[in-house]
Coordinates of N, CA and C in Angstrom, one line a residue:
Chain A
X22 N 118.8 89.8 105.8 CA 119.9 89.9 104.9 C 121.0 90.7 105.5
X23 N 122.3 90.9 104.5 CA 123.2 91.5 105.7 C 123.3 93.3 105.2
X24 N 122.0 93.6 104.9 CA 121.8 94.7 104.3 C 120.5 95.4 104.2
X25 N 120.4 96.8 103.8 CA 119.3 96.7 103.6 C 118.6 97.0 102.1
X26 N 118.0 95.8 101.9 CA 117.7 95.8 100.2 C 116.6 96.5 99.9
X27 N 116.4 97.5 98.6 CA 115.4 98.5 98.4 C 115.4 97.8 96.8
X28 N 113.9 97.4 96.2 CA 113.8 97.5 95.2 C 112.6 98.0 94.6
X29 N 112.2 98.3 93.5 CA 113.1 98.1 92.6 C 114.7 99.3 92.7
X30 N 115.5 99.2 91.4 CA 116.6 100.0 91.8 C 116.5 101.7 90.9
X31 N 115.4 101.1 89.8 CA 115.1 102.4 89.0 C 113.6 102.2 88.5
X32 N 113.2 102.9 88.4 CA 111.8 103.0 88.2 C 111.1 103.9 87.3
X33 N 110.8 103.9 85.9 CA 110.3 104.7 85.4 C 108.9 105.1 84.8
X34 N 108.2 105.4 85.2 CA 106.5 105.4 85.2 C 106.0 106.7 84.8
X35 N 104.6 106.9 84.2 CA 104.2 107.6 83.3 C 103.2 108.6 84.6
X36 N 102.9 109.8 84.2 CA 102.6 111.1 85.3 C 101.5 109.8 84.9
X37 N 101.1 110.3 86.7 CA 99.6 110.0 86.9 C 99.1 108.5 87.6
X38 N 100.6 108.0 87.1 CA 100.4 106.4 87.4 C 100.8 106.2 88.9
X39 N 100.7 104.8 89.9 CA 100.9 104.6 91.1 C 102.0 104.0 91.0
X40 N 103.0 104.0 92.2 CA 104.0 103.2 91.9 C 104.0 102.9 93.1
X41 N 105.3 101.8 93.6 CA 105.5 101.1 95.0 C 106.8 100.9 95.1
X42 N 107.5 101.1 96.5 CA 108.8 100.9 96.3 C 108.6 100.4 98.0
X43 N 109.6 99.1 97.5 CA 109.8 98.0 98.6 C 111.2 98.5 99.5
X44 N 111.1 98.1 100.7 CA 112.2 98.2 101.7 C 112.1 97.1 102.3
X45 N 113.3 96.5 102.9 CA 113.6 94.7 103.4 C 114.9 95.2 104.1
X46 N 114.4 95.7 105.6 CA 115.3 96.2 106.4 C 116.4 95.3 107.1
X47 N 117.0 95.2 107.6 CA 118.2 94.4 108.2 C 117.4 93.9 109.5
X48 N 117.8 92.6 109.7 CA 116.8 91.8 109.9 C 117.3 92.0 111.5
X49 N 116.3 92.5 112.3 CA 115.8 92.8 113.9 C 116.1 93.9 114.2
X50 N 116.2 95.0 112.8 CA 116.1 96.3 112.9 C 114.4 96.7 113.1
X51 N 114.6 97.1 114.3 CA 112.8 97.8 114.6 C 112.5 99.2 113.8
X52 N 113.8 100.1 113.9 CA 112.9 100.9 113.5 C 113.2 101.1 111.6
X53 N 112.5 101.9 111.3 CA 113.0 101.7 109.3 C 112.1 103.8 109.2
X54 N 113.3 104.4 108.0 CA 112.5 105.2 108.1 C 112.9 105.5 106.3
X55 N 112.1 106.4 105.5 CA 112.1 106.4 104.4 C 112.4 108.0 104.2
X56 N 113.5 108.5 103.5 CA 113.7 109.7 103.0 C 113.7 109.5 101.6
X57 N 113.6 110.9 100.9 CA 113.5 111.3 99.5 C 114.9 112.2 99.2
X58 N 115.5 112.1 98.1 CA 116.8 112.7 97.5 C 116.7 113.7 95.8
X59 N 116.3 114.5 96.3 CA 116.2 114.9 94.7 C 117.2 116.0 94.1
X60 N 117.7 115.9 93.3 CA 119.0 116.3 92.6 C 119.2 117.6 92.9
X61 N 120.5 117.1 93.4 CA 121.3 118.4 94.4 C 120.7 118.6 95.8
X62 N 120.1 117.6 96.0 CA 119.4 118.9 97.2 C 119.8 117.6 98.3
X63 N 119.6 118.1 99.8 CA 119.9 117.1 101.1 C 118.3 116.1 101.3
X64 N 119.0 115.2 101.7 CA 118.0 114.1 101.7 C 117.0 114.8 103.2
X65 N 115.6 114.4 102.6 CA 113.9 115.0 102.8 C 113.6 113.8 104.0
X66 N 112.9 114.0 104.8 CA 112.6 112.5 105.7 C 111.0 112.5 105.4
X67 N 110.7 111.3 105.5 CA 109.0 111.3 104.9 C 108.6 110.7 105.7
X68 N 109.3 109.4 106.5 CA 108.6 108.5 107.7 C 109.5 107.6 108.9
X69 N 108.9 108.1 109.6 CA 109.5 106.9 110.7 C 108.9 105.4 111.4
X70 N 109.2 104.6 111.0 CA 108.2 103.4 111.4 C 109.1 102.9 113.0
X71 N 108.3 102.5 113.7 CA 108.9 101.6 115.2 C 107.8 100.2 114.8
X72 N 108.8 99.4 114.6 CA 107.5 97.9 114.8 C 107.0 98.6 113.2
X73 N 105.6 97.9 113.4 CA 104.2 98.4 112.4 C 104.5 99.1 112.4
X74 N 104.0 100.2 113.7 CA 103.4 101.7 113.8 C 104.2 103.2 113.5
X75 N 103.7 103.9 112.9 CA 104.2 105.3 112.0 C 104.2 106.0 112.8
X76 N 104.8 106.3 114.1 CA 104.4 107.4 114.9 C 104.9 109.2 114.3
X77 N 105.5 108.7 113.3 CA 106.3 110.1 112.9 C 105.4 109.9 110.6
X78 N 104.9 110.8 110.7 CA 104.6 110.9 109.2 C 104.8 112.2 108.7
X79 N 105.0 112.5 109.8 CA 104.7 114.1 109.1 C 105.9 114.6 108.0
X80 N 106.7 114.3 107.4 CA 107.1 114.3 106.5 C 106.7 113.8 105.1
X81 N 105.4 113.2 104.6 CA 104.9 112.4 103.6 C 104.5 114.1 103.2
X82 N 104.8 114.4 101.6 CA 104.4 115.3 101.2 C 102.9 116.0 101.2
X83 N 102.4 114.9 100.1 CA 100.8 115.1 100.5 C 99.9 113.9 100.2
X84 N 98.6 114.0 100.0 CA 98.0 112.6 100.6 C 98.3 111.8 99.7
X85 N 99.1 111.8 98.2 CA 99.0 111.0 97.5 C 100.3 109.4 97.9
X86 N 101.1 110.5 98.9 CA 102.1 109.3 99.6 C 101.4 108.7 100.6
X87 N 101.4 106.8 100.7 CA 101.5 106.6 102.1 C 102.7 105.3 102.1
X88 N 102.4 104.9 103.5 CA 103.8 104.1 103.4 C 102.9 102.7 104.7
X89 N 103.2 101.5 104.8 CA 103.4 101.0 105.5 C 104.1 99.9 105.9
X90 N 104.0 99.1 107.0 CA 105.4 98.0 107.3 C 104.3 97.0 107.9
X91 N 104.5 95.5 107.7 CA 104.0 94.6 108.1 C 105.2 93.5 108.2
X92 N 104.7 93.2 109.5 CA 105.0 91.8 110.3 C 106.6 92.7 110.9
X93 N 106.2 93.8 111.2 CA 108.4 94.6 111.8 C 109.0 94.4 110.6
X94 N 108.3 94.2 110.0 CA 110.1 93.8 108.9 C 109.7 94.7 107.4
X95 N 109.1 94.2 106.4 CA 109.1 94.7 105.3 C 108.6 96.1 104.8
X96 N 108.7 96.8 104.7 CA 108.2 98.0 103.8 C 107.5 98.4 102.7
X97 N 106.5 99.0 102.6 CA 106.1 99.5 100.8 C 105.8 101.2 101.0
X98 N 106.3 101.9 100.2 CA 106.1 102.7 100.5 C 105.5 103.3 99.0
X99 N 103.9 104.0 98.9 CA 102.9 104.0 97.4 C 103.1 105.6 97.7
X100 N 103.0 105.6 96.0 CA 102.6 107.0 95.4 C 101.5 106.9 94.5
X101 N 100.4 107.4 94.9 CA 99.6 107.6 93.7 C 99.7 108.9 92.8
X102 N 99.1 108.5 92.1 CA 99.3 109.6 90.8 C 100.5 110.6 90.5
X103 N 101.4 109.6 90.5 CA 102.6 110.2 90.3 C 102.8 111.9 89.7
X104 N 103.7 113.0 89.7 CA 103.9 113.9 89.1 C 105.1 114.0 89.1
X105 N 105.6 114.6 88.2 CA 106.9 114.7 87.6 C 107.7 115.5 88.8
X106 N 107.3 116.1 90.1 CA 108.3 116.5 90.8 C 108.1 115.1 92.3
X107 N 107.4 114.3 91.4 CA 108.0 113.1 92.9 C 109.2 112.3 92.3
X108 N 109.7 113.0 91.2 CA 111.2 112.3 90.7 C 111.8 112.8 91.3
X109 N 113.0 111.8 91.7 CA 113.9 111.2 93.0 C 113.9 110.2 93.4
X110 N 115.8 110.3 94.2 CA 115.9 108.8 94.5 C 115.4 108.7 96.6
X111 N 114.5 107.6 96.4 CA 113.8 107.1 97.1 C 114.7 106.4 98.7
X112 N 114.9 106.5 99.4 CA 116.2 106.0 100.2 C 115.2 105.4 101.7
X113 N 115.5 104.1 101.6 CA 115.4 103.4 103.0 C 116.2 103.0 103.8
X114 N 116.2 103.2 105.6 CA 117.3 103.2 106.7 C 116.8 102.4 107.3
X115 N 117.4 101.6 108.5 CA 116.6 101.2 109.5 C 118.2 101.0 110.5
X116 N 117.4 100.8 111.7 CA 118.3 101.2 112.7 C 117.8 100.1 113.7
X117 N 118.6 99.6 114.8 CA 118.1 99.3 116.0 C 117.5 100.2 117.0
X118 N 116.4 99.6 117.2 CA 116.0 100.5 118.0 C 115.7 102.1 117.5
X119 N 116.1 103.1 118.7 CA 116.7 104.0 117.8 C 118.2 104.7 117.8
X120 N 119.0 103.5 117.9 CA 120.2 104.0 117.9 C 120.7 104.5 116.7
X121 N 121.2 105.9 116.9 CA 121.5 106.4 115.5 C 122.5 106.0 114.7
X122 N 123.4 105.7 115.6 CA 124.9 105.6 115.1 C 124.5 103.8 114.3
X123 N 123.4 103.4 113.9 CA 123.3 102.1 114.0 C 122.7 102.1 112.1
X124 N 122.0 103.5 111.8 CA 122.0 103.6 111.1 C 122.1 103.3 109.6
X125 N 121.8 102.3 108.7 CA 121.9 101.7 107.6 C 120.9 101.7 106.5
X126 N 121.9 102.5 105.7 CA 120.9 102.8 104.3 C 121.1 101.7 103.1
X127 N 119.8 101.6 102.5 CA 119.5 101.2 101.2 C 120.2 101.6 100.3
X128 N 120.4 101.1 99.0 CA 121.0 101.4 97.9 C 119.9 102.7 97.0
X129 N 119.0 102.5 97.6 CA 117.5 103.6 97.0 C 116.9 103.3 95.7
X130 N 115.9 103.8 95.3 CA 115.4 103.5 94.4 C 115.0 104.8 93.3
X131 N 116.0 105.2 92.6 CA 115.5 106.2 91.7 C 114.2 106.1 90.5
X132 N 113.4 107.0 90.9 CA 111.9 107.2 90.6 C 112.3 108.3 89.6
X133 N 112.1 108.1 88.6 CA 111.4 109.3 86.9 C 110.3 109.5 86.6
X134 N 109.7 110.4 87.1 CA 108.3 110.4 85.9 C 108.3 111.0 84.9
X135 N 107.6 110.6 84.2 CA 107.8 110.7 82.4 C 106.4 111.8 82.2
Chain B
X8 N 114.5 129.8 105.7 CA 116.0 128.7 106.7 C 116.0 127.6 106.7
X9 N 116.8 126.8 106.2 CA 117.5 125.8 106.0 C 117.7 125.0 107.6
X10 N 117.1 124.0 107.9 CA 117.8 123.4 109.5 C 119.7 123.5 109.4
X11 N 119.8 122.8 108.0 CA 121.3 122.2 108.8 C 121.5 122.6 107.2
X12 N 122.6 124.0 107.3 CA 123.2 124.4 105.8 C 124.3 124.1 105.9
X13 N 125.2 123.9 104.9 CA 126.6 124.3 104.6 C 126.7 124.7 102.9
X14 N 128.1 124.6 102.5 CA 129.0 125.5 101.6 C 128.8 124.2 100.5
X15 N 127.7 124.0 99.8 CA 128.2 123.2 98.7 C 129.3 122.8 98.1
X16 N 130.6 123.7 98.0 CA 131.6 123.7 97.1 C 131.7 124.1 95.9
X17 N 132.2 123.3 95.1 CA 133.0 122.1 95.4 C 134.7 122.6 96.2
X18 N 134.6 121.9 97.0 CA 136.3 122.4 97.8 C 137.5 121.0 96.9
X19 N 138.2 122.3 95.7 CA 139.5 121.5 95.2 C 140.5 121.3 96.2
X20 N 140.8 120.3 96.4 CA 141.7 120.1 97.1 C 143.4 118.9 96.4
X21 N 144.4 119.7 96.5 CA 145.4 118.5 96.3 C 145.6 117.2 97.0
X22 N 146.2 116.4 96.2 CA 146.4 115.5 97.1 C 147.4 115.7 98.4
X23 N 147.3 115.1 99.7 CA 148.0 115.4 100.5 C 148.0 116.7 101.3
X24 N 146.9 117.1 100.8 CA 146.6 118.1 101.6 C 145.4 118.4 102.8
X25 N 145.5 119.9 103.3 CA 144.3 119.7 104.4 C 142.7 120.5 104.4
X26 N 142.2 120.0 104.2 CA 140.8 120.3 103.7 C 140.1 120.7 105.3
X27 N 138.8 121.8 105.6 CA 138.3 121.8 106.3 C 136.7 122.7 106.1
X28 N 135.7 122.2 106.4 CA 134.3 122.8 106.3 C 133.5 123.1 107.2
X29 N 132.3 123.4 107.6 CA 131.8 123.4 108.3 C 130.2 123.5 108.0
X30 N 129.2 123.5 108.8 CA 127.6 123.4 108.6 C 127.3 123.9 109.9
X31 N 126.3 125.0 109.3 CA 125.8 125.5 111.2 C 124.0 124.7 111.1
X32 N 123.8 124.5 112.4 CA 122.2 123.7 112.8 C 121.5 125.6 113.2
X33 N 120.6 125.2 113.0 CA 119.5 125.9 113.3 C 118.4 125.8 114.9
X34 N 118.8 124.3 114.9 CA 117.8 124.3 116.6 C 118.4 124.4 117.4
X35 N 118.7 125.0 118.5 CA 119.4 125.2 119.6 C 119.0 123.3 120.7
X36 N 118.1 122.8 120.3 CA 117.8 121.4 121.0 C 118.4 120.0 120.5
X37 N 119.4 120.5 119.7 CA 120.0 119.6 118.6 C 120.4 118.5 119.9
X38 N 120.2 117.2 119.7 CA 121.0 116.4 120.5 C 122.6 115.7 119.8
X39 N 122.3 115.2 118.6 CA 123.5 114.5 117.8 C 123.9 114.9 116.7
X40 N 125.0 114.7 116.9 CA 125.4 115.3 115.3 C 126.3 114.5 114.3
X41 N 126.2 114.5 112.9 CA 127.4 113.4 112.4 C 127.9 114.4 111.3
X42 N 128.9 113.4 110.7 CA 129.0 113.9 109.2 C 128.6 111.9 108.7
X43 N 128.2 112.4 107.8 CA 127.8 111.3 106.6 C 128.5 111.8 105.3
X44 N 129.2 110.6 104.7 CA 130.1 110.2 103.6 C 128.9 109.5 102.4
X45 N 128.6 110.8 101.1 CA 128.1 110.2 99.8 C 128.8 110.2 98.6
X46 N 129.2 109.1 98.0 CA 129.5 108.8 96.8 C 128.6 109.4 95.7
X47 N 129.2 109.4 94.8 CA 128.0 109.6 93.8 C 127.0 108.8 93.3
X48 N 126.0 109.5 93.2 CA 125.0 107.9 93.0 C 124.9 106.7 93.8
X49 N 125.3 106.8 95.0 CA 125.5 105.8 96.1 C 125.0 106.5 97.2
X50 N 124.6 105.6 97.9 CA 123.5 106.1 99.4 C 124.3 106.6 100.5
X51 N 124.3 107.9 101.5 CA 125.1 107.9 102.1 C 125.7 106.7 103.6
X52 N 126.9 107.2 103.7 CA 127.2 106.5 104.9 C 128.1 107.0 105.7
X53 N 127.5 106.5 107.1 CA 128.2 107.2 108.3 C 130.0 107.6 108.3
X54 N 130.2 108.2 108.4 CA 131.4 108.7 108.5 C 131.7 108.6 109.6
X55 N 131.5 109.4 110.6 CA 131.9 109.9 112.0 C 130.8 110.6 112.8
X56 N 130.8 110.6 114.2 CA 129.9 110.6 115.2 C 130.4 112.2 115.7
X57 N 130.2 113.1 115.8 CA 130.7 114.3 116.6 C 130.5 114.6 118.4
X58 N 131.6 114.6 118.7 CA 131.2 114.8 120.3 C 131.4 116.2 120.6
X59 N 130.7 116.2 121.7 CA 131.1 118.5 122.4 C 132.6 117.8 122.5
X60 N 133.5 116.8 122.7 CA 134.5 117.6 122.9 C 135.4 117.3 121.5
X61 N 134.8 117.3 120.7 CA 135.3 117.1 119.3 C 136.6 115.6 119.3
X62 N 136.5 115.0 118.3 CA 136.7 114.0 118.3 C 137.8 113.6 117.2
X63 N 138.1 112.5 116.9 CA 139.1 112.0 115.5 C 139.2 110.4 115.3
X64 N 139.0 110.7 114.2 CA 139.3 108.9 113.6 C 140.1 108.9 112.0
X65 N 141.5 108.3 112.9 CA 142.6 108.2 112.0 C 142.6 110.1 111.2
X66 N 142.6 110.3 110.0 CA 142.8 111.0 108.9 C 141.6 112.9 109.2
X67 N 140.6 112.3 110.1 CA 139.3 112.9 109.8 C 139.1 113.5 111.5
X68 N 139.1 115.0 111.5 CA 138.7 115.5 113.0 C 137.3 116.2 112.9
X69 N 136.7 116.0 113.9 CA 135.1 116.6 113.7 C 135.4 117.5 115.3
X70 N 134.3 118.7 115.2 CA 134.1 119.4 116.0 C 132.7 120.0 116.2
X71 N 132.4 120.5 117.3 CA 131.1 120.8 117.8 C 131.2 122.0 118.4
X72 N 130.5 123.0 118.0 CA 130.5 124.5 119.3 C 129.5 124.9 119.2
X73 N 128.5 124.5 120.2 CA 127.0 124.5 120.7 C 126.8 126.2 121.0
X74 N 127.9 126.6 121.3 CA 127.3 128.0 121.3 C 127.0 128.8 119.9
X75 N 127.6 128.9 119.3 CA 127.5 128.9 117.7 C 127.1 128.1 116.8
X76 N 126.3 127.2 116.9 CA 125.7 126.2 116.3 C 126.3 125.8 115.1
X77 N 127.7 125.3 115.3 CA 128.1 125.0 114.3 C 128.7 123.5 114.3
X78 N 129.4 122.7 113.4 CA 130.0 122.0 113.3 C 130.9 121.5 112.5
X79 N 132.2 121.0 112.6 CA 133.4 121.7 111.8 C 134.0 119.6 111.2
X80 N 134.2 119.7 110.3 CA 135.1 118.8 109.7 C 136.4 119.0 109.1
X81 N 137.6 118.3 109.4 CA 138.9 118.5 108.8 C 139.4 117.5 108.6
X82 N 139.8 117.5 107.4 CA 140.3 116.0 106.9 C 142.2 116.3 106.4
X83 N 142.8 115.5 106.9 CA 144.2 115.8 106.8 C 144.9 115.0 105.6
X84 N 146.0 115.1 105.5 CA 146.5 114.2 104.3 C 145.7 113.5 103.2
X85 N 145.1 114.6 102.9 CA 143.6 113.9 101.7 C 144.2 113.1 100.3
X86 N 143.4 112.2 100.5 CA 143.6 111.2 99.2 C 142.7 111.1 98.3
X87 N 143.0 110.6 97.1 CA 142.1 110.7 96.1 C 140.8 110.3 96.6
X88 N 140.9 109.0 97.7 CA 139.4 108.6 97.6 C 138.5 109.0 98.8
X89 N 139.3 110.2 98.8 CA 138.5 111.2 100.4 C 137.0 111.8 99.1
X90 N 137.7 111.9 97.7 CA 136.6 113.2 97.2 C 135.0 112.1 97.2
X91 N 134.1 113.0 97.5 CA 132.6 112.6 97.9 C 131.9 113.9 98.4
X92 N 131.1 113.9 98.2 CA 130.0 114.5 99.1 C 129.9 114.6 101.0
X93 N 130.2 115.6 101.8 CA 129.9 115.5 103.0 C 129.0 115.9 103.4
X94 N 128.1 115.1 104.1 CA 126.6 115.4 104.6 C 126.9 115.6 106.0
X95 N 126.5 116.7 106.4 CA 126.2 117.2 107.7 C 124.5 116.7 108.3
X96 N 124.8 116.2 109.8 CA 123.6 115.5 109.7 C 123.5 115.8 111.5
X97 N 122.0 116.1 111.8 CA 121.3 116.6 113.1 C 120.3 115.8 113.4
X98 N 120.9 115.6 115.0 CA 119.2 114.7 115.0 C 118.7 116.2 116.3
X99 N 117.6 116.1 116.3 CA 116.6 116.9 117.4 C 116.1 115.9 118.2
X100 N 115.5 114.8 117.5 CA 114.7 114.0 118.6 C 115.2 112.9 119.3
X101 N 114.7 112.4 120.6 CA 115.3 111.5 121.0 C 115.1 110.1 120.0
X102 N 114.1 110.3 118.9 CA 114.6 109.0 118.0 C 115.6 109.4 116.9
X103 N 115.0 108.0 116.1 CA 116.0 108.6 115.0 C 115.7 109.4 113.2
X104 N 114.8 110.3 113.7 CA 115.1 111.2 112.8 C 115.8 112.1 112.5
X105 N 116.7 112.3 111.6 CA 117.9 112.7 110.7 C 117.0 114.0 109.9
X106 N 118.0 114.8 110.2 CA 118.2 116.5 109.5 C 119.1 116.4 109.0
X107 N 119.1 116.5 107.6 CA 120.8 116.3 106.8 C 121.1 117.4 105.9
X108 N 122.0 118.1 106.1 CA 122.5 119.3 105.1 C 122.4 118.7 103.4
X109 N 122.7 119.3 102.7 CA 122.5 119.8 101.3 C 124.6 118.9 100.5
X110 N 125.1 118.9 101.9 CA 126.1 118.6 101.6 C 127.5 119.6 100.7
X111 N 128.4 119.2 101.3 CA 130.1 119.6 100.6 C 130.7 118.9 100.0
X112 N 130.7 119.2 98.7 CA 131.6 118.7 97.8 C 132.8 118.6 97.5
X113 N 133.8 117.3 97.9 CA 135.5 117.6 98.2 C 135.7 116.8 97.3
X114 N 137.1 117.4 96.1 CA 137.3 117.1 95.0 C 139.0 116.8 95.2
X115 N 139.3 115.9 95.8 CA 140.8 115.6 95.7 C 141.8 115.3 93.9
X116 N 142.5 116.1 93.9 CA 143.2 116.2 92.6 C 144.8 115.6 93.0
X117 N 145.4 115.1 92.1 CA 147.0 114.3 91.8 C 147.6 115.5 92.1

């Protein structure tokens, strides 16, 4: 696509429940990486993907996030058992390569837990 | 400590006037540095690329002084639709993971 699409765009789910948020990076962007935004504060990095492989995770809070990418291209990034401080908006990038200046973010996906 | 702080604001500014901020980095290995442009409620986007020998595109001058770890934005003849959020943004590694300030709030007024 000529962008990169994140859905859903809002997401509202009840503590405790899993949720999933899709990323559909700009198409022969290798690398895709996933940050978190939560009000007022500067956007959090959680993952870096090249191809499949995650070589950068160390940003995923704790084990209830994981994230993965199949076939280079698509994204899911799961939270289990949600808590009310994984509310925030959810933001996906992807880049060529790793050119920075190449850079292109998603519209994000703001996450509520209830 | 914060990697990459700056001055939340909000910086009022008139129209037509000259606005300037800045964000200091924390790693002395920093390789790149940007400013990123956020709307509200909208995802950010690249603004401008910072070079050591500081740089300009049209309206907007960016600066770099590696010895003070800082990095300076100035935006000249500001127009209403300069006001946004400015994200100050570091990379450390040779990929592309992003360190992004907390952001400056510029509020252009009539």
């Amino acid at each position: 696509g000529a962008g990169v699409s994140q859905s859903p765009s809002n997401k509202v789910t009840e503590k405790g429940k899993d949720v999933e948020l899709r990323c559909d990076p700009i198409s022969g962007h290798t690398a895709l990486y996933w940050y978190r935004q939560s009000l007022g504060q500067g956007l959090e990095f959680l993952i870096y993907f090249q191809g499949n492989s995650a070589p950068d995770k160390s940003g995923l809070p704790s084990d209830r996030f994981s994230a993965e990418r199949t076939g280079g291209s698509v994204s899911t990034l799961t939270i289990q058992r949600t808590q009310q401080e994984d509310s925030a908006v959810y933001l996906c990038a992807s880049s060529l390569l790793d050119a920075q200046e190449d850079y292109t973010f998603g519209s994000g996906t703001r996450l509520t837990v209830v | 400590r914060k990697e990459v702080e700056q001055d939340p604001g909000p910086f009022n500014v008139p129209e037509g006037a000259t606005v300037a901020f800045n964000c200091t980095y924390s790693n002395s290995a920093s390789q790149s540095f940007f400013w990123y442009r956020q709307d509200c409620r909208k995802e950010p986007k690249l603004l401008m690329s910072v070079y050591s020998s500081g740089n300009e595109d049209g309206r907007f001058t960016a600066q770099l002084n590696r010895a003070s770890q800082y990095i300076s934005l100035l935006i000249r003849d500001s127009k209403l639709s300069d006001s946004a959020t400015y994200l100050c943004v570091v990379n450390v590694h040779s990929w592309g993971k992003l360190q992004f300030g907390a952001g400056t709030q510029v509020v252009v007024t009539p």
